[in-house]
mmCIF file with all atom_site columns, C-alpha atoms in Angstrom:
data_model
loop_
_atom_site.group_PDB
_atom_site.id
_atom_site.type_symbol
_atom_site.label_atom_id
_atom_site.label_alt_id
_atom_site.label_comp_id
_atom_site.label_asym_id
_atom_site.label_entity_id
_atom_site.label_seq_id
_atom_site.pdbx_PDB_ins_code
_atom_site.Cartn_x
_atom_site.Cartn_y
_atom_site.Cartn_z
_atom_site.occupancy
_atom_site.B_iso_or_equiv
_atom_site.pdbx_formal_charge
_atom_site.auth_seq_id
_atom_site.auth_comp_id
_atom_site.auth_asym_id
_atom_site.auth_atom_id
_atom_site.pdbx_PDB_model_num
ATOM 1   C CA . UNK A 1 1   ? -97.233  -40.659 27.244 1.00 48.00 ? 34  UNK A CA 1
ATOM 2   C CA . UNK A 1 2   ? -97.774  -36.861 27.122 1.00 47.00 ? 35  UNK A CA 1
ATOM 3   C CA . UNK A 1 3   ? -99.317  -38.083 23.760 1.00 49.00 ? 36  UNK A CA 1
ATOM 4   C CA . UNK A 1 4   ? -101.876 -40.344 25.620 1.00 48.00 ? 37  UNK A CA 1
ATOM 5   C CA . UNK A 1 5   ? -103.224 -37.662 28.737 1.00 47.00 ? 38  UNK A CA 1
ATOM 6   C CA . UNK A 1 6   ? -104.229 -34.943 26.119 1.00 50.00 ? 39  UNK A CA 1
ATOM 7   C CA . UNK A 1 7   ? -105.855 -37.032 24.167 1.00 47.00 ? 40  UNK A CA 1
ATOM 8   C CA . UNK A 1 8   ? -107.819 -37.923 26.880 1.00 45.00 ? 41  UNK A CA 1
ATOM 9   C CA . UNK A 1 9   ? -107.871 -34.306 28.323 1.00 48.00 ? 42  UNK A CA 1
ATOM 10  C CA . UNK A 1 10  ? -108.924 -33.492 24.003 1.00 45.00 ? 43  UNK A CA 1
ATOM 11  C CA . UNK A 1 11  ? -111.856 -35.966 24.437 1.00 44.00 ? 44  UNK A CA 1
ATOM 12  C CA . UNK A 1 12  ? -113.523 -34.458 27.876 1.00 40.00 ? 45  UNK A CA 1
ATOM 13  C CA . UNK A 1 13  ? -113.874 -31.626 26.747 1.00 42.00 ? 46  UNK A CA 1
ATOM 14  C CA . UNK A 1 14  ? -114.747 -32.628 23.764 1.00 41.00 ? 47  UNK A CA 1
ATOM 15  C CA . UNK A 1 15  ? -117.843 -34.645 25.274 1.00 42.00 ? 48  UNK A CA 1
ATOM 16  C CA . UNK A 1 16  ? -118.460 -31.926 27.851 1.00 37.00 ? 49  UNK A CA 1
ATOM 17  C CA . UNK A 1 17  ? -119.218 -29.875 24.523 1.00 39.00 ? 50  UNK A CA 1
ATOM 18  C CA . UNK A 1 18  ? -121.362 -31.796 22.670 1.00 41.00 ? 51  UNK A CA 1
ATOM 19  C CA . UNK A 1 19  ? -123.407 -32.190 25.464 1.00 37.00 ? 52  UNK A CA 1
ATOM 20  C CA . UNK A 1 20  ? -123.647 -28.107 26.453 1.00 36.00 ? 53  UNK A CA 1
ATOM 21  C CA . UNK A 1 21  ? -124.421 -27.478 22.648 1.00 40.00 ? 54  UNK A CA 1
ATOM 22  C CA . UNK A 1 22  ? -127.106 -30.309 22.180 1.00 42.00 ? 55  UNK A CA 1
ATOM 23  C CA . UNK A 1 23  ? -129.025 -30.301 24.448 1.00 40.00 ? 56  UNK A CA 1
ATOM 24  C CA . UNK A 1 24  ? -132.476 -32.760 24.231 1.00 36.00 ? 57  UNK A CA 1
ATOM 25  C CA . UNK A 1 25  ? -132.512 -31.048 20.615 1.00 37.00 ? 58  UNK A CA 1
ATOM 26  C CA . UNK A 1 26  ? -131.103 -34.349 18.537 1.00 36.00 ? 59  UNK A CA 1
ATOM 27  C CA . UNK A 1 27  ? -132.491 -37.073 20.777 1.00 35.00 ? 60  UNK A CA 1
ATOM 28  C CA . UNK A 1 28  ? -135.637 -38.257 18.144 1.00 38.00 ? 61  UNK A CA 1
ATOM 29  C CA . UNK A 1 29  ? -132.330 -38.696 15.541 1.00 74.00 ? 62  UNK A CA 1
ATOM 30  C CA . UNK A 1 30  ? -129.953 -40.250 17.115 1.00 88.00 ? 63  UNK A CA 1
ATOM 31  C CA . UNK A 1 31  ? -128.814 -43.676 15.830 1.00 91.00 ? 64  UNK A CA 1
ATOM 32  C CA . UNK A 1 32  ? -129.273 -47.063 17.878 1.00 93.00 ? 65  UNK A CA 1
ATOM 33  C CA . UNK A 1 33  ? -126.471 -48.325 19.723 1.00 93.00 ? 66  UNK A CA 1
ATOM 34  C CA . UNK A 1 34  ? -126.740 -51.171 18.477 1.00 92.00 ? 67  UNK A CA 1
ATOM 35  C CA . UNK A 1 35  ? -127.067 -50.356 14.503 1.00 91.00 ? 68  UNK A CA 1
ATOM 36  C CA . UNK A 1 36  ? -122.826 -49.565 14.825 1.00 95.00 ? 69  UNK A CA 1
ATOM 37  C CA . UNK A 1 37  ? -120.487 -52.437 13.370 1.00 96.00 ? 70  UNK A CA 1
ATOM 38  C CA . UNK A 1 38  ? -117.727 -54.376 15.619 1.00 96.00 ? 71  UNK A CA 1
ATOM 39  C CA . UNK A 1 39  ? -115.597 -52.547 13.042 1.00 97.00 ? 72  UNK A CA 1
ATOM 40  C CA . UNK A 1 40  ? -116.850 -49.133 13.537 1.00 98.00 ? 73  UNK A CA 1
ATOM 41  C CA . UNK A 1 41  ? -116.328 -48.924 17.149 1.00 97.00 ? 74  UNK A CA 1
ATOM 42  C CA . UNK A 1 42  ? -112.702 -50.689 17.355 1.00 98.00 ? 75  UNK A CA 1
ATOM 43  C CA . UNK A 1 43  ? -111.433 -48.256 14.609 1.00 98.00 ? 76  UNK A CA 1
ATOM 44  C CA . UNK A 1 44  ? -113.263 -45.850 17.071 1.00 98.00 ? 77  UNK A CA 1
ATOM 45  C CA . UNK A 1 45  ? -111.213 -46.868 20.102 1.00 98.00 ? 78  UNK A CA 1
ATOM 46  C CA . UNK A 1 46  ? -107.774 -46.974 17.906 1.00 98.00 ? 79  UNK A CA 1
ATOM 47  C CA . UNK A 1 47  ? -108.306 -42.645 16.306 1.00 98.00 ? 80  UNK A CA 1
ATOM 48  C CA . UNK A 1 48  ? -108.806 -41.388 20.083 1.00 98.00 ? 81  UNK A CA 1
ATOM 49  C CA . UNK A 1 49  ? -105.797 -43.449 21.302 1.00 98.00 ? 82  UNK A CA 1
ATOM 50  C CA . UNK A 1 50  ? -104.034 -41.672 17.745 1.00 97.00 ? 83  UNK A CA 1
ATOM 51  C CA . UNK A 1 51  ? -103.037 -45.477 16.473 1.00 98.00 ? 84  UNK A CA 1
ATOM 52  C CA . UNK A 1 52  ? -103.620 -44.051 13.203 1.00 98.00 ? 85  UNK A CA 1
ATOM 53  C CA . UNK A 1 53  ? -102.423 -46.295 11.369 1.00 98.00 ? 86  UNK A CA 1
ATOM 54  C CA . UNK A 1 54  ? -103.832 -49.427 12.639 1.00 98.00 ? 87  UNK A CA 1
ATOM 55  C CA . UNK A 1 55  ? -106.939 -47.428 12.862 1.00 98.00 ? 88  UNK A CA 1
ATOM 56  C CA . UNK A 1 56  ? -107.230 -47.558 8.984  1.00 98.00 ? 89  UNK A CA 1
ATOM 57  C CA . UNK A 1 57  ? -105.896 -51.321 9.684  1.00 98.00 ? 90  UNK A CA 1
ATOM 58  C CA . UNK A 1 58  ? -109.275 -51.764 10.812 1.00 98.00 ? 91  UNK A CA 1
ATOM 59  C CA . UNK A 1 59  ? -111.756 -49.570 9.189  1.00 98.00 ? 92  UNK A CA 1
ATOM 60  C CA . UNK A 1 60  ? -109.994 -50.246 5.764  1.00 98.00 ? 93  UNK A CA 1
ATOM 61  C CA . UNK A 1 61  ? -110.815 -54.662 6.433  1.00 97.00 ? 94  UNK A CA 1
ATOM 62  C CA . UNK A 1 62  ? -114.425 -53.118 6.828  1.00 97.00 ? 95  UNK A CA 1
ATOM 63  C CA . UNK A 1 63  ? -114.733 -50.382 4.027  1.00 97.00 ? 96  UNK A CA 1
ATOM 64  C CA . UNK A 1 64  ? -113.782 -53.773 1.851  1.00 96.00 ? 97  UNK A CA 1
ATOM 65  C CA . UNK A 1 65  ? -116.220 -55.522 2.758  1.00 93.00 ? 98  UNK A CA 1
ATOM 66  C CA . UNK A 1 66  ? -119.189 -52.906 2.854  1.00 94.00 ? 99  UNK A CA 1
ATOM 67  C CA . UNK A 1 67  ? -121.257 -52.551 -0.012 1.00 93.00 ? 100 UNK A CA 1
ATOM 68  C CA . UNK A 1 68  ? -124.205 -49.921 1.713  1.00 93.00 ? 101 UNK A CA 1
ATOM 69  C CA . UNK A 1 69  ? -124.879 -46.919 2.323  1.00 95.00 ? 102 UNK A CA 1
ATOM 70  C CA . UNK A 1 70  ? -122.059 -46.106 4.295  1.00 95.00 ? 103 UNK A CA 1
ATOM 71  C CA . UNK A 1 71  ? -119.385 -46.766 2.379  1.00 96.00 ? 104 UNK A CA 1
ATOM 72  C CA . UNK A 1 72  ? -118.152 -43.533 1.204  1.00 97.00 ? 105 UNK A CA 1
ATOM 73  C CA . UNK A 1 73  ? -118.758 -42.566 5.174  1.00 98.00 ? 106 UNK A CA 1
ATOM 74  C CA . UNK A 1 74  ? -115.958 -45.042 6.222  1.00 98.00 ? 107 UNK A CA 1
ATOM 75  C CA . UNK A 1 75  ? -113.934 -44.184 3.219  1.00 98.00 ? 108 UNK A CA 1
ATOM 76  C CA . UNK A 1 76  ? -113.632 -40.656 4.267  1.00 98.00 ? 109 UNK A CA 1
ATOM 77  C CA . UNK A 1 77  ? -113.103 -42.146 8.219  1.00 98.00 ? 110 UNK A CA 1
ATOM 78  C CA . UNK A 1 78  ? -109.956 -43.626 6.495  1.00 98.00 ? 111 UNK A CA 1
ATOM 79  C CA . UNK A 1 79  ? -108.868 -41.078 4.904  1.00 98.00 ? 112 UNK A CA 1
ATOM 80  C CA . UNK A 1 80  ? -108.999 -38.470 8.023  1.00 98.00 ? 113 UNK A CA 1
ATOM 81  C CA . UNK A 1 81  ? -106.871 -41.394 10.039 1.00 98.00 ? 114 UNK A CA 1
ATOM 82  C CA . UNK A 1 82  ? -104.719 -41.340 7.155  1.00 98.00 ? 115 UNK A CA 1
ATOM 83  C CA . UNK A 1 83  ? -103.905 -37.759 7.863  1.00 97.00 ? 116 UNK A CA 1
ATOM 84  C CA . UNK A 1 84  ? -103.239 -37.321 10.711 1.00 98.00 ? 117 UNK A CA 1
ATOM 85  C CA . UNK A 1 85  ? -100.794 -40.586 10.070 1.00 98.00 ? 118 UNK A CA 1
ATOM 86  C CA . UNK A 1 86  ? -98.911  -38.626 7.630  1.00 96.00 ? 119 UNK A CA 1
ATOM 87  C CA . UNK A 1 87  ? -99.124  -35.521 9.390  1.00 96.00 ? 120 UNK A CA 1
ATOM 88  C CA . UNK A 1 88  ? -97.744  -37.484 12.595 1.00 95.00 ? 121 UNK A CA 1
ATOM 89  C CA . UNK A 1 89  ? -94.716  -38.470 10.575 1.00 94.00 ? 122 UNK A CA 1
ATOM 90  C CA . UNK A 1 90  ? -94.300  -35.392 8.770  1.00 93.00 ? 123 UNK A CA 1
ATOM 91  C CA . UNK A 1 91  ? -95.390  -36.132 5.344  1.00 93.00 ? 124 UNK A CA 1
ATOM 92  C CA . UNK A 1 92  ? -97.110  -32.766 5.309  1.00 94.00 ? 125 UNK A CA 1
ATOM 93  C CA . UNK A 1 93  ? -97.638  -32.828 1.173  1.00 92.00 ? 126 UNK A CA 1
ATOM 94  C CA . UNK A 1 94  ? -99.766  -36.584 1.570  1.00 94.00 ? 127 UNK A CA 1
ATOM 95  C CA . UNK A 1 95  ? -101.430 -35.361 4.772  1.00 96.00 ? 128 UNK A CA 1
ATOM 96  C CA . UNK A 1 96  ? -103.034 -32.149 2.931  1.00 95.00 ? 129 UNK A CA 1
ATOM 97  C CA . UNK A 1 97  ? -104.157 -33.619 -0.260 1.00 93.00 ? 130 UNK A CA 1
ATOM 98  C CA . UNK A 1 98  ? -106.162 -35.948 1.977  1.00 96.00 ? 131 UNK A CA 1
ATOM 99  C CA . UNK A 1 99  ? -107.202 -33.749 4.101  1.00 95.00 ? 132 UNK A CA 1
ATOM 100 C CA . UNK A 1 100 ? -109.531 -31.832 1.003  1.00 89.00 ? 133 UNK A CA 1
ATOM 101 C CA . UNK A 1 101 ? -110.665 -35.827 0.276  1.00 95.00 ? 134 UNK A CA 1
ATOM 102 C CA . UNK A 1 102 ? -112.010 -35.986 4.138  1.00 97.00 ? 135 UNK A CA 1
ATOM 103 C CA . UNK A 1 103 ? -114.432 -33.033 3.207  1.00 95.00 ? 136 UNK A CA 1
ATOM 104 C CA . UNK A 1 104 ? -115.275 -34.627 0.358  1.00 96.00 ? 137 UNK A CA 1
ATOM 105 C CA . UNK A 1 105 ? -116.948 -38.013 1.792  1.00 97.00 ? 138 UNK A CA 1
ATOM 106 C CA . UNK A 1 106 ? -118.049 -37.419 4.832  1.00 97.00 ? 139 UNK A CA 1
ATOM 107 C CA . UNK A 1 107 ? -119.595 -34.092 4.454  1.00 96.00 ? 140 UNK A CA 1
ATOM 108 C CA . UNK A 1 108 ? -122.669 -35.362 1.830  1.00 96.00 ? 141 UNK A CA 1
ATOM 109 C CA . UNK A 1 109 ? -123.645 -37.305 5.384  1.00 96.00 ? 142 UNK A CA 1
ATOM 110 C CA . UNK A 1 110 ? -125.566 -34.414 6.333  1.00 93.00 ? 143 UNK A CA 1
ATOM 111 C CA . UNK A 1 111 ? -124.403 -33.284 10.305 1.00 96.00 ? 144 UNK A CA 1
ATOM 112 C CA . UNK A 1 112 ? -124.951 -36.372 12.477 1.00 96.00 ? 145 UNK A CA 1
ATOM 113 C CA . UNK A 1 113 ? -124.434 -39.769 10.663 1.00 96.00 ? 146 UNK A CA 1
ATOM 114 C CA . UNK A 1 114 ? -123.775 -42.836 12.806 1.00 96.00 ? 147 UNK A CA 1
ATOM 115 C CA . UNK A 1 115 ? -123.647 -41.393 15.947 1.00 97.00 ? 148 UNK A CA 1
ATOM 116 C CA . UNK A 1 116 ? -121.496 -38.516 15.192 1.00 97.00 ? 149 UNK A CA 1
ATOM 117 C CA . UNK A 1 117 ? -121.574 -35.381 15.239 1.00 97.00 ? 150 UNK A CA 1
ATOM 118 C CA . UNK A 1 118 ? -120.333 -34.783 12.249 1.00 97.00 ? 151 UNK A CA 1
ATOM 119 C CA . UNK A 1 119 ? -119.800 -31.042 12.339 1.00 96.00 ? 152 UNK A CA 1
ATOM 120 C CA . UNK A 1 120 ? -117.607 -31.129 15.754 1.00 97.00 ? 153 UNK A CA 1
ATOM 121 C CA . UNK A 1 121 ? -115.473 -33.535 13.897 1.00 98.00 ? 154 UNK A CA 1
ATOM 122 C CA . UNK A 1 122 ? -114.771 -32.043 11.219 1.00 98.00 ? 155 UNK A CA 1
ATOM 123 C CA . UNK A 1 123 ? -114.009 -28.886 13.074 1.00 97.00 ? 156 UNK A CA 1
ATOM 124 C CA . UNK A 1 124 ? -111.558 -30.106 15.411 1.00 97.00 ? 157 UNK A CA 1
ATOM 125 C CA . UNK A 1 125 ? -110.226 -32.091 11.938 1.00 98.00 ? 158 UNK A CA 1
ATOM 126 C CA . UNK A 1 126 ? -109.393 -28.928 10.237 1.00 98.00 ? 159 UNK A CA 1
ATOM 127 C CA . UNK A 1 127 ? -108.080 -27.013 13.390 1.00 97.00 ? 160 UNK A CA 1
ATOM 128 C CA . UNK A 1 128 ? -105.456 -29.447 13.763 1.00 97.00 ? 161 UNK A CA 1
ATOM 129 C CA . UNK A 1 129 ? -104.505 -29.671 9.940  1.00 97.00 ? 162 UNK A CA 1
ATOM 130 C CA . UNK A 1 130 ? -104.715 -25.712 9.614  1.00 96.00 ? 163 UNK A CA 1
ATOM 131 C CA . UNK A 1 131 ? -101.543 -25.012 8.969  1.00 95.00 ? 164 UNK A CA 1
ATOM 132 C CA . UNK A 1 132 ? -100.867 -28.186 6.464  1.00 94.00 ? 165 UNK A CA 1
ATOM 133 C CA . UNK A 1 133 ? -103.779 -26.937 4.758  1.00 94.00 ? 166 UNK A CA 1
ATOM 134 C CA . UNK A 1 134 ? -102.804 -23.497 4.535  1.00 93.00 ? 167 UNK A CA 1
ATOM 135 C CA . UNK A 1 135 ? -99.436  -24.398 3.473  1.00 91.00 ? 168 UNK A CA 1
ATOM 136 C CA . UNK A 1 136 ? -98.626  -24.027 -0.290 1.00 86.00 ? 169 UNK A CA 1
ATOM 137 C CA . UNK A 1 137 ? -94.688  -25.376 -0.577 1.00 85.00 ? 170 UNK A CA 1
ATOM 138 C CA . UNK A 1 138 ? -93.735  -28.556 -1.078 1.00 79.00 ? 171 UNK A CA 1
ATOM 139 C CA . UNK A 1 139 ? -92.047  -29.240 1.847  1.00 81.00 ? 172 UNK A CA 1
ATOM 140 C CA . UNK A 1 140 ? -92.985  -27.740 4.984  1.00 86.00 ? 173 UNK A CA 1
ATOM 141 C CA . UNK A 1 141 ? -91.707  -28.502 8.455  1.00 89.00 ? 174 UNK A CA 1
ATOM 142 C CA . UNK A 1 142 ? -94.838  -28.563 10.787 1.00 91.00 ? 175 UNK A CA 1
ATOM 143 C CA . UNK A 1 143 ? -95.140  -29.480 13.722 1.00 89.00 ? 176 UNK A CA 1
ATOM 144 C CA . UNK A 1 144 ? -98.760  -31.521 14.921 1.00 89.00 ? 177 UNK A CA 1
ATOM 145 C CA . UNK A 1 145 ? -99.741  -29.901 17.962 1.00 92.00 ? 178 UNK A CA 1
ATOM 146 C CA . UNK A 1 146 ? -101.191 -33.228 20.208 1.00 93.00 ? 179 UNK A CA 1
ATOM 147 C CA . UNK A 1 147 ? -103.360 -30.811 21.906 1.00 95.00 ? 180 UNK A CA 1
ATOM 148 C CA . UNK A 1 148 ? -105.124 -30.613 19.105 1.00 96.00 ? 181 UNK A CA 1
ATOM 149 C CA . UNK A 1 149 ? -105.773 -34.301 18.014 1.00 97.00 ? 182 UNK A CA 1
ATOM 150 C CA . UNK A 1 150 ? -109.267 -34.816 17.344 1.00 97.00 ? 183 UNK A CA 1
ATOM 151 C CA . UNK A 1 151 ? -111.320 -37.754 19.074 1.00 97.00 ? 184 UNK A CA 1
ATOM 152 C CA . UNK A 1 152 ? -114.239 -39.269 17.975 1.00 97.00 ? 185 UNK A CA 1
ATOM 153 C CA . UNK A 1 153 ? -117.593 -39.987 20.424 1.00 96.00 ? 186 UNK A CA 1
ATOM 154 C CA . UNK A 1 154 ? -120.488 -40.808 19.342 1.00 97.00 ? 187 UNK A CA 1
ATOM 155 C CA . UNK A 1 155 ? -124.048 -39.923 20.404 1.00 95.00 ? 188 UNK A CA 1
ATOM 156 C CA . UNK A 1 156 ? -125.527 -42.180 21.975 1.00 95.00 ? 189 UNK A CA 1
ATOM 157 C CA . UNK A 1 157 ? -122.161 -43.961 23.109 1.00 94.00 ? 190 UNK A CA 1
ATOM 158 C CA . UNK A 1 158 ? -121.767 -47.693 21.624 1.00 93.00 ? 191 UNK A CA 1
ATOM 159 C CA . UNK A 1 159 ? -123.502 -50.728 24.002 1.00 88.00 ? 192 UNK A CA 1
ATOM 160 C CA . UNK A 1 160 ? -121.041 -51.762 26.516 1.00 79.00 ? 193 UNK A CA 1
ATOM 161 C CA . UNK A 1 161 ? -120.349 -55.377 26.468 1.00 64.00 ? 194 UNK A CA 1
ATOM 162 C CA . UNK A 1 162 ? -118.526 -57.457 30.083 1.00 52.00 ? 195 UNK A CA 1
ATOM 163 C CA . UNK A 1 163 ? -118.644 -54.386 31.708 1.00 44.00 ? 196 UNK A CA 1
ATOM 164 C CA . UNK A 1 164 ? -116.278 -52.703 30.024 1.00 47.00 ? 197 UNK A CA 1
ATOM 165 C CA . UNK A 1 165 ? -116.851 -48.918 30.530 1.00 47.00 ? 198 UNK A CA 1
ATOM 166 C CA . UNK A 1 166 ? -116.822 -46.725 27.093 1.00 44.00 ? 199 UNK A CA 1
ATOM 167 C CA . UNK A 1 167 ? -115.518 -43.303 29.419 1.00 45.00 ? 200 UNK A CA 1
#
């Protein structure tokens, strides 16, 4: 589909930009890919497929059982997925409400957490929801631009199993 193709194109551009902008400066700070929770990775896969409802379901399963330092981080990702789900379904008020909370949950984790360069992710998220965040109407008509949909690319990428590529 056109949406899936644009998500893929955006994915490739973001991956290249991340490599170019990071160089070797972050190597010592990177997360060990073996530490990624399987449900975290499954949610990312759904997120990058633009299946925000299912992504939210997967991450909520992780969040419900998890009691460690990443709990609010996962909650922020859930909120981002739900904001994009609302935006895609025309619920601009719901998307706008969640937009601000995503920053509140994710920003305390710094520029990099669990393989995610948060500044890059939040910049892409903000670009996608720019009109939504700026709107003051109760029921505005704002169309989602598939070319601005954010994606999540972990650095380093997750370990692959059974020969499956993570590309």
